[in-house]
PDB file of C-alpha atoms in Angstrom:
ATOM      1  CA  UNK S  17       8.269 -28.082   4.870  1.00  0.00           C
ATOM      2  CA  UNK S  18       8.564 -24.457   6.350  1.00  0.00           C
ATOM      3  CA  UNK S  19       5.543 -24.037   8.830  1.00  0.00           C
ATOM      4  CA  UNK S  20       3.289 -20.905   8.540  1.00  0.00           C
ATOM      5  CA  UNK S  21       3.086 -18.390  10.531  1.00  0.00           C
ATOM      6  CA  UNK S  22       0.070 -15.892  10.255  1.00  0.00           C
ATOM      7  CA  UNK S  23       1.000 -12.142  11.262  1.00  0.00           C
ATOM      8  CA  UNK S  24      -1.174  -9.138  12.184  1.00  0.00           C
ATOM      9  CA  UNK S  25       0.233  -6.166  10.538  1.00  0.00           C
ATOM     10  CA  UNK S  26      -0.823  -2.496  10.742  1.00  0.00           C
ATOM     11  CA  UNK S  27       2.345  -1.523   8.772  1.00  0.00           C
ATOM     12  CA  UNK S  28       3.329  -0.219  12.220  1.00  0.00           C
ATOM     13  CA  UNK S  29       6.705   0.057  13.494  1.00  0.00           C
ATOM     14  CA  UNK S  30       5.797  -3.311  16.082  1.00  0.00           C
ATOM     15  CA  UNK S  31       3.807  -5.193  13.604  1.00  0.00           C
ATOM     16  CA  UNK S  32       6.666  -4.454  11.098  1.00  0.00           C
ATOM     17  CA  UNK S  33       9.068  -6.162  13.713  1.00  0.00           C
ATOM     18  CA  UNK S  34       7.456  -8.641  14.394  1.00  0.00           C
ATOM     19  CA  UNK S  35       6.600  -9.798  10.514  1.00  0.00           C
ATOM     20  CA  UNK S  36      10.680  -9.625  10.340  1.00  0.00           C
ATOM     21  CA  UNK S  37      11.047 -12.203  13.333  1.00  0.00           C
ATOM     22  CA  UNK S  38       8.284 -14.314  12.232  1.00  0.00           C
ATOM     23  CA  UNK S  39      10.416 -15.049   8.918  1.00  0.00           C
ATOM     24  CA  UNK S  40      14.058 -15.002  10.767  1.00  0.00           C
ATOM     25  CA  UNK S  41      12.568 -17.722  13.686  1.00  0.00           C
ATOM     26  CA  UNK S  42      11.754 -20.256  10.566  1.00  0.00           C
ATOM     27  CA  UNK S  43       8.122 -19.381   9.660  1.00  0.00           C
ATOM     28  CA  UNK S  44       6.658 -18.698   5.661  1.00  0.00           C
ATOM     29  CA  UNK S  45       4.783 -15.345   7.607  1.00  0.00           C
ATOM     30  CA  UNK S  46       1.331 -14.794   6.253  1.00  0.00           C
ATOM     31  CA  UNK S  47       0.831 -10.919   6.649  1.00  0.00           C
ATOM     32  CA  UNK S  48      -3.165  -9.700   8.111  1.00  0.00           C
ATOM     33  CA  UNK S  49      -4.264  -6.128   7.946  1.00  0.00           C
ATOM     34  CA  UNK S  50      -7.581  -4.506   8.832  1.00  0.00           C
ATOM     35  CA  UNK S  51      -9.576  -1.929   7.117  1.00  0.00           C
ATOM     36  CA  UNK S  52     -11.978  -1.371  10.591  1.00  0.00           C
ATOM     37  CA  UNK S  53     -13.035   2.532   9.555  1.00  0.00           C
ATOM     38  CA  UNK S  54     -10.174   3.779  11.126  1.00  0.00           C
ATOM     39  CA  UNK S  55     -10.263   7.749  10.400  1.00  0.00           C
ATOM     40  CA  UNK S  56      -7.163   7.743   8.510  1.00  0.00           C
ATOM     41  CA  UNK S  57      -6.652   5.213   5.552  1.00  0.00           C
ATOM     42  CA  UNK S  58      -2.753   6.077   5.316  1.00  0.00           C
ATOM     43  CA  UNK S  59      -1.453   3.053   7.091  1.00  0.00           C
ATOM     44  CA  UNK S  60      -3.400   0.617   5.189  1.00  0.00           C
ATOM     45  CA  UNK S  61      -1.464   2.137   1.956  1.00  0.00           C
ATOM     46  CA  UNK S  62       1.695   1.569   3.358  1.00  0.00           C
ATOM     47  CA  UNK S  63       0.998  -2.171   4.620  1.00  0.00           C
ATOM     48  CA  UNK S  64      -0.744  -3.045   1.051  1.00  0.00           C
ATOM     49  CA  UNK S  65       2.472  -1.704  -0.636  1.00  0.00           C
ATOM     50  CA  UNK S  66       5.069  -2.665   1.524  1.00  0.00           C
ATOM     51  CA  UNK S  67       3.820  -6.410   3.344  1.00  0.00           C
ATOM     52  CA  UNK S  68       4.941  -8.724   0.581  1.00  0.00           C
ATOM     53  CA  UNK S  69       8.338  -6.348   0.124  1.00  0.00           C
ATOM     54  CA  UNK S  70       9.106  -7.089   3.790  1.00  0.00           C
ATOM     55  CA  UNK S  71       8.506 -10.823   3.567  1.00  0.00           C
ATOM     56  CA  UNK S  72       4.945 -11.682   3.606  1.00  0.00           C
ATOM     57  CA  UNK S  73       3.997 -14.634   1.263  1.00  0.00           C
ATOM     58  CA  UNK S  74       0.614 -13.584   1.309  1.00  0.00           C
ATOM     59  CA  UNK S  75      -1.385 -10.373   2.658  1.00  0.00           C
ATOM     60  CA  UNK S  76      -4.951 -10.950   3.299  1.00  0.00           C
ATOM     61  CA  UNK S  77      -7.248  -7.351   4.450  1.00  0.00           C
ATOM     62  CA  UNK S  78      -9.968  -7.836   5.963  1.00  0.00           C
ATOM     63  CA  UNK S  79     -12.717  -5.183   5.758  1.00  0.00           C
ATOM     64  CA  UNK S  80     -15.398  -4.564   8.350  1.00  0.00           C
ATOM     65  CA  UNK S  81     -16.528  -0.922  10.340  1.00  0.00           C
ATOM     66  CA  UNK S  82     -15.848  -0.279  13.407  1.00  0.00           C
ATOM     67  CA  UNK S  83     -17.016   3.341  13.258  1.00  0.00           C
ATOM     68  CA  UNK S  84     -20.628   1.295  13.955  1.00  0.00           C
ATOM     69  CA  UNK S  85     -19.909   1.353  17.683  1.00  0.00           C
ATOM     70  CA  UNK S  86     -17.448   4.203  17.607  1.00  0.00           C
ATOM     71  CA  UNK S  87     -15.824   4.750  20.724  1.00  0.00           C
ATOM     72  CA  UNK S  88     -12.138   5.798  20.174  1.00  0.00           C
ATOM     73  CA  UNK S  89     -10.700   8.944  18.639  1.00  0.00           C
ATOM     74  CA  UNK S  90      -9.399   6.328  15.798  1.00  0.00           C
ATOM     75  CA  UNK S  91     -12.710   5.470  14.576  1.00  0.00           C
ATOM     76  CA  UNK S  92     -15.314   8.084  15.631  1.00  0.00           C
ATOM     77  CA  UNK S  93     -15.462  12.023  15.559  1.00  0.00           C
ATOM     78  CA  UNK S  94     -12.998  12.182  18.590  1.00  0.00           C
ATOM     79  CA  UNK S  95      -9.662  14.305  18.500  1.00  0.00           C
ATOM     80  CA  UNK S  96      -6.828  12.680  18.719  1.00  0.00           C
ATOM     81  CA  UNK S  97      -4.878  13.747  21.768  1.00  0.00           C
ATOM     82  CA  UNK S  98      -1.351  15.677  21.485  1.00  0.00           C
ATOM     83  CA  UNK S  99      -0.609  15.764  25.155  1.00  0.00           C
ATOM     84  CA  UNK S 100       1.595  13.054  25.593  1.00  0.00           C
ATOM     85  CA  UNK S 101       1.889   9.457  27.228  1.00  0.00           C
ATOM     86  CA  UNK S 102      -0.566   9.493  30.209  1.00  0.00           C
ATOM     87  CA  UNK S 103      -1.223   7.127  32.817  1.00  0.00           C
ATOM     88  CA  UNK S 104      -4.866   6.375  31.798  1.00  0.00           C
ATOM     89  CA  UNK S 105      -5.806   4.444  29.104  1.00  0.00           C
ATOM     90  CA  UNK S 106      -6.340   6.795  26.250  1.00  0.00           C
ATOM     91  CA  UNK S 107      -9.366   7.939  23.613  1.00  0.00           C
ATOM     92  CA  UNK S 108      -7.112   6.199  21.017  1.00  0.00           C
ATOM     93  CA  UNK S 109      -8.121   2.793  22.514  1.00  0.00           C
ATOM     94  CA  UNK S 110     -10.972   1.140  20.008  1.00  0.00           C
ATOM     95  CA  UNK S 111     -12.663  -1.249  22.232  1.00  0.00           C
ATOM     96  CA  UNK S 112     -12.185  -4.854  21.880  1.00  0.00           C
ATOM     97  CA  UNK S 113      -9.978  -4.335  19.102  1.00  0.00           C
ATOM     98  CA  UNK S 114      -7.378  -7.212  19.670  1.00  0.00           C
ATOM     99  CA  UNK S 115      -9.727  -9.449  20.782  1.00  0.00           C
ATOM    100  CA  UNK S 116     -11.178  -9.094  16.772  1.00  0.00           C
ATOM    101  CA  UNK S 117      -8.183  -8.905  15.109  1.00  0.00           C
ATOM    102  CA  UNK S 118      -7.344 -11.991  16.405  1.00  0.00           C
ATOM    103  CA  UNK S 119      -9.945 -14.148  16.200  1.00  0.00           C
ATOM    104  CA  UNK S 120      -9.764 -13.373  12.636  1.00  0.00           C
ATOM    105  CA  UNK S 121      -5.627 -13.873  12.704  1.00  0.00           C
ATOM    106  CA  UNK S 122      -7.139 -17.384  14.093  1.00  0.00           C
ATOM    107  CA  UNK S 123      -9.865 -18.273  11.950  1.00  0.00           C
ATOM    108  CA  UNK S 124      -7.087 -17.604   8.898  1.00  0.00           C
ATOM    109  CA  UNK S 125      -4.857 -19.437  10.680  1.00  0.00           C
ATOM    110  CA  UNK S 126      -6.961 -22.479  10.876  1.00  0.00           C
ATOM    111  CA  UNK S 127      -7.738 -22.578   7.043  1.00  0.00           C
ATOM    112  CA  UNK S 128      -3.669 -22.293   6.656  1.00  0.00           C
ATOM    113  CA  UNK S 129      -2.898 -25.020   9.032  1.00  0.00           C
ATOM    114  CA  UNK S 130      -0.922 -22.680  10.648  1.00  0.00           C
ATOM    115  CA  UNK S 131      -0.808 -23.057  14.550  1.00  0.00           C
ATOM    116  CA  UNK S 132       1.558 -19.838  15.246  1.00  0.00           C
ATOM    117  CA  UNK S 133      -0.137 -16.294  15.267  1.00  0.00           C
ATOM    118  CA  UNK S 134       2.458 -12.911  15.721  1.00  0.00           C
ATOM    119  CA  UNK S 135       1.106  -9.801  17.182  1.00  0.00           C
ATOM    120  CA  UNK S 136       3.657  -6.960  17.725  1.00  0.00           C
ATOM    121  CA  UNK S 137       1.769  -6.092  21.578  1.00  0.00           C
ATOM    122  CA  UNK S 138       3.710  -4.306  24.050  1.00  0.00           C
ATOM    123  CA  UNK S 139       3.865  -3.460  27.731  1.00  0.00           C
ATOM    124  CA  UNK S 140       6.376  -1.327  27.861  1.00  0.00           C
ATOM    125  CA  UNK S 141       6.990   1.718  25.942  1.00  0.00           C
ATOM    126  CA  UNK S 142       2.848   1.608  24.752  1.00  0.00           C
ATOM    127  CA  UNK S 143      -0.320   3.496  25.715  1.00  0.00           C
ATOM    128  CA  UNK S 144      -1.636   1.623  28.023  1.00  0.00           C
ATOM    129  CA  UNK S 145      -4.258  -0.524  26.321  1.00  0.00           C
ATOM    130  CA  UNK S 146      -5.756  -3.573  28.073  1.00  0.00           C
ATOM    131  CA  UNK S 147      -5.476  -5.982  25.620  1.00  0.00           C
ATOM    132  CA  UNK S 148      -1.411  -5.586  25.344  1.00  0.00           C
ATOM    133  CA  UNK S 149      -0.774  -7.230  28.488  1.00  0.00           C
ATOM    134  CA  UNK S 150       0.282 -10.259  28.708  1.00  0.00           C
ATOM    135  CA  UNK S 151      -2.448 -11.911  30.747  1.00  0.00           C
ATOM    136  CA  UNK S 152      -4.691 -11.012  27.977  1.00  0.00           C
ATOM    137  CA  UNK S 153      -2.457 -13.023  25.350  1.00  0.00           C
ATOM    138  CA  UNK S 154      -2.813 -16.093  28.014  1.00  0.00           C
ATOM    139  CA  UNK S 155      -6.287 -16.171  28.233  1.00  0.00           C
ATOM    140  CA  UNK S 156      -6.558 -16.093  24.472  1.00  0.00           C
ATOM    141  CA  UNK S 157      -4.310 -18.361  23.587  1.00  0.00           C
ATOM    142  CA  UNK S 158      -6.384 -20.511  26.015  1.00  0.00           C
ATOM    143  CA  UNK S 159      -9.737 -19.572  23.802  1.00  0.00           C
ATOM    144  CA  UNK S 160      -8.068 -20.697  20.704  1.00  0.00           C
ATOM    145  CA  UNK S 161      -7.153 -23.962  21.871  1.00  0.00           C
ATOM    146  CA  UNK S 162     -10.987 -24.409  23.093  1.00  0.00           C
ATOM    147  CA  UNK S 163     -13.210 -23.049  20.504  1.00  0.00           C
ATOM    148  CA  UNK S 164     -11.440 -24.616  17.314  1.00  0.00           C
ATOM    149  CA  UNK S 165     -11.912 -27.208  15.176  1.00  0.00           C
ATOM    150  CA  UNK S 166      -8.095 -28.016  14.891  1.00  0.00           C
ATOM    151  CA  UNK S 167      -7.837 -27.117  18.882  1.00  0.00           C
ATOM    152  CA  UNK S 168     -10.624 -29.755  20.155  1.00  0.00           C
ATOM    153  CA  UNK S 169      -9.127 -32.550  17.459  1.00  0.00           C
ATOM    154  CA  UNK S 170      -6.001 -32.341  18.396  1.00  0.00           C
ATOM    155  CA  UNK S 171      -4.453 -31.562  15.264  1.00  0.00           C
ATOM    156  CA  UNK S 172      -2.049 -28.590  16.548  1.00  0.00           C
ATOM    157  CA  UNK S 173      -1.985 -26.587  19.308  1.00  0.00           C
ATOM    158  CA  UNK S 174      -2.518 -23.103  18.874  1.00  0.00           C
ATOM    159  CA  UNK S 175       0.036 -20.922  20.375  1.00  0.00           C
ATOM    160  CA  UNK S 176      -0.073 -16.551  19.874  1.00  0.00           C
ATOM    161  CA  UNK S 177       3.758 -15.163  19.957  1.00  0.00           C
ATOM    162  CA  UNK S 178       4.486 -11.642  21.429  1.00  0.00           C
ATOM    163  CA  UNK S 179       8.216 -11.404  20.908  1.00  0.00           C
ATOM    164  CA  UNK S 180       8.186  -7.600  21.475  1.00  0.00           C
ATOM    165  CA  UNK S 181       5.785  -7.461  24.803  1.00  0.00           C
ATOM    166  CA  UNK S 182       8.796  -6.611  27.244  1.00  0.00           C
ATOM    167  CA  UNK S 183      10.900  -4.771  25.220  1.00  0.00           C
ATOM    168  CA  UNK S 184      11.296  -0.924  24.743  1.00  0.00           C
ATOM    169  CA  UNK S 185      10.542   0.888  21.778  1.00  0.00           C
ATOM    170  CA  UNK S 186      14.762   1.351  21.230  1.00  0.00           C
ATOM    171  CA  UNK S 187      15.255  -2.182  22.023  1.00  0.00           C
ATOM    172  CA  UNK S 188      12.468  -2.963  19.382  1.00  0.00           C
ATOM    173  CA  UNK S 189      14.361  -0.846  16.854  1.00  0.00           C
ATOM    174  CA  UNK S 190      17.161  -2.104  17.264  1.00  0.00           C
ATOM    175  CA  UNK S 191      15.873  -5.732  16.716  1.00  0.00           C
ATOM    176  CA  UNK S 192      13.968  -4.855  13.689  1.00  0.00           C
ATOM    177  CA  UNK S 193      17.323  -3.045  12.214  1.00  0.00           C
ATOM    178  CA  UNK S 194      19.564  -6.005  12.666  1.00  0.00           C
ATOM    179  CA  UNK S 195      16.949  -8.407  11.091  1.00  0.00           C
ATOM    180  CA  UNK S 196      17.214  -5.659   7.697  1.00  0.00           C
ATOM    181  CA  UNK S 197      13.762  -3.694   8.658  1.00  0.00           C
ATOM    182  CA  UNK S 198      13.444  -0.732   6.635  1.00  0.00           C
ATOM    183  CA  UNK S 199      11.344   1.146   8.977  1.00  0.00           C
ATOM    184  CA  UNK S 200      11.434   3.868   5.898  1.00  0.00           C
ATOM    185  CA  UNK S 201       8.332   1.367   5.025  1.00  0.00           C
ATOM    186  CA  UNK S 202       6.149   1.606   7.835  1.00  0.00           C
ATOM    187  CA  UNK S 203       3.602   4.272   9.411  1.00  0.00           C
ATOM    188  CA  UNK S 204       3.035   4.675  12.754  1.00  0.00           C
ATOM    189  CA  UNK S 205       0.841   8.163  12.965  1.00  0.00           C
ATOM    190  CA  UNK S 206      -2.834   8.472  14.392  1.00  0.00           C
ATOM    191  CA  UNK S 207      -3.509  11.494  12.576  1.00  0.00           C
ATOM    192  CA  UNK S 208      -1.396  11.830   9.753  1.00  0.00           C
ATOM    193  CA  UNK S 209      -1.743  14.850   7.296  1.00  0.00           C
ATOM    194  CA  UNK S 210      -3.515  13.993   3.920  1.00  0.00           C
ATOM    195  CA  UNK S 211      -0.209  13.481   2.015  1.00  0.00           C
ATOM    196  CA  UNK S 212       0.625  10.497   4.757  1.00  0.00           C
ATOM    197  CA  UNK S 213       3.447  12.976   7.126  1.00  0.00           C
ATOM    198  CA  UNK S 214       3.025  12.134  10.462  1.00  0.00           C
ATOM    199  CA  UNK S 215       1.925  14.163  13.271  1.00  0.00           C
ATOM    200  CA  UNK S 216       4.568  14.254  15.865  1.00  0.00           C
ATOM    201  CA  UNK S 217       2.823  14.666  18.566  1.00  0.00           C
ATOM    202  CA  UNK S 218       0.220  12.378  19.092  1.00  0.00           C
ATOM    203  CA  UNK S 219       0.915   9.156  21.437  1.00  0.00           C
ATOM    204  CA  UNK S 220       2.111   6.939  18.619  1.00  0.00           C
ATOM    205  CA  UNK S 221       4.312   8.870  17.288  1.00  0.00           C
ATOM    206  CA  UNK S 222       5.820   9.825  20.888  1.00  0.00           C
ATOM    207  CA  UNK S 223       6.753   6.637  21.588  1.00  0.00           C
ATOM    208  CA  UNK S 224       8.677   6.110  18.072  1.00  0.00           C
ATOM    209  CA  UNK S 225      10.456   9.154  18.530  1.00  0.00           C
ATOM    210  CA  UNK S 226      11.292   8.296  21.502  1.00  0.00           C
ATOM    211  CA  UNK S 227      12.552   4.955  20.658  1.00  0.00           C
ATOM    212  CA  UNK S 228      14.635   5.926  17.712  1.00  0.00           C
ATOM    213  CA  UNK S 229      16.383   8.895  19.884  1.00  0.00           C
ATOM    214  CA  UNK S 230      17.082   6.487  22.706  1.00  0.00           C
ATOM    215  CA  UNK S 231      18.411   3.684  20.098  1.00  0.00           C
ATOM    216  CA  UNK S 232      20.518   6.604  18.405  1.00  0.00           C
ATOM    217  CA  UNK S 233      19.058   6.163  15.209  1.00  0.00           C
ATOM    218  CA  UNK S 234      17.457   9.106  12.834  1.00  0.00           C
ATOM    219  CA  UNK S 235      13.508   7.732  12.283  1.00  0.00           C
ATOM    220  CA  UNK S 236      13.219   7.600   8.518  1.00  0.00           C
ATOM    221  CA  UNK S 237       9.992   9.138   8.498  1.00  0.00           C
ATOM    222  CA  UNK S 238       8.944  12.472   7.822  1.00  0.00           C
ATOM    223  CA  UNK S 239       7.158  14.375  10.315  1.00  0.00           C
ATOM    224  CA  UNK S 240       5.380  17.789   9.842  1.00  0.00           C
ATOM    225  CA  UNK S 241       7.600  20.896  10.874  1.00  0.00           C
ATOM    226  CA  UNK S 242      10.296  17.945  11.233  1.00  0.00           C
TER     227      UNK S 242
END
C-alpha cells in the first residue's frame, strides 16, 4: 500500500512543486491549504480548483484569522512593498506562520497515518523569512516526534521534507516542468488585482520572474501591463 504523504499548498509556484514530487517520490499526496485572512482570497481559488487536478487525493482548508494579531502587510492594513528583494526580513512576513501551518499539516497527518509532511520552504531565491531555514525544519521535526501520540508510541517517526530548500527559483522550475507542472495553475502574487492578474512587482512575484527568465521559460501567468 502507497504511503501518504500530507502537503501544504498555497497554490504557489513552491508548494505546487513540491505537491508534484510528493506524488513522483511514491507518496498518495494529501493537499492542505489555509484560509488565515490573508488580504487577498485569489490564491485560495486557484488551490481549491486546481489541488486535486495536480494530484492531490484529498484537499482539506482549514479556516482560522490571522488578521486577529495582524502584523504583516498579508493580513493587516499594511502595503505591500514594490521595492524589491531586500536584505531584511520583510512586512510580508505573518508571524509564526509556518510554525501553524504545520502543526496543523501534523495533526492531519496523524489522523492519516501519514508520517511524511512536504512544505515547498526555501533559502535561496526567498524573502528572507525565519521559518524557511533549515534549522527551523530541524527543530520541528524534533517537536513532532515529541509531542505526538504516534511520535511517543512509536508507531512512525515523523519526518517534514523540504525538497526545494537549496534550490533556486529556475532550478525549482525546471523540476516542477519535468515532473508535468502546469504552473499555468498556480498563483504566486501578494497583491493581485481583483480579477486574480498579478502584480509584478511585489517580492513574490520578483522572485518568479526571475526564476522563469533565468530557466528560459515564458511564466504562464498574466501580469498587469505584462
Amino acid at each position: 500500500m502507497q504511503r501518504k504523504a500530507v502537503v501544504l499548498y498555497s497554490s504557489g509556484l513552491d508548494s505546487t512543486t513540491c505537491l508534484a514530487l510528493a506524488g513522483a517520490e511514491g507518496f498518495v499526496p494529501y493537499a492542505i491549504s489555509f484560509s488565515y485572512g490573508q488580504r487577498h482570497s485569489h490564491e485560495l481559488e486557484v488551490a481549491k480548483a486546481n489541488a486535486v487536478r495536480l494530484g492531490a487525493a484529498e484537499h482539506l482548508v482549514v479556516d482560522f484569522d490571522l488578521r486577529l494579531m495582524g502584523g504583516s502587510a498579508l493580513t493587516a492594513d499594511i502595503a505591500v512593498p514594490k521595492e524589491g528583494v531586500g536584505s531584511d526580513i520583510p512586512v510580508t512576513y505573518v508571524p509564526a506562520r509556518n510554525t501553524i501551518f504545520l502543526s496543523f499539516a501534523l495533526g492531519w497527518a496523524e489522523v492519516l497515518g501519514a508520517f511524511d509532511i512536504y512544505i515547498g520552504v526555501n533559502a535561496l531565491d526567498y524573502s528572507g523569512y525565519p521559518d524557511c531555514r533549515p534549522d527551523y525544519i530541524a527543530a520541528y521535526e524534533t517537536m513532532a516526534n515529541l509531542a505526538t501520540k504516534a511520535g511517543v508510541e512509536g508507531t512512525g517517526r515523523f519526518r517534514i521534507h523540504t525538497p526545494l530548500i537549496d534550490l533556486t527559483k529556475a532550478e525549482i522550475i525546471k523540476k516542477g516542468v519535468e515532473l508535468g507542472v502546469d504552473y499555468g495553475l498556480t498563483h504566486s502574487c501578494y497583491d493581485p488585482t481583483p480579477e486574480g492578474l498579478s502584480c509584478g512587482e511585489c517580492d513574490s512575484c520578483r522572485l518568479r520572474l526571475k526564476g522563469f527568465a533565468e530557466a528560459g521559460l515564458k511564466d504562464p501567468l498574466r501580469y498587469v501591463n505584462r
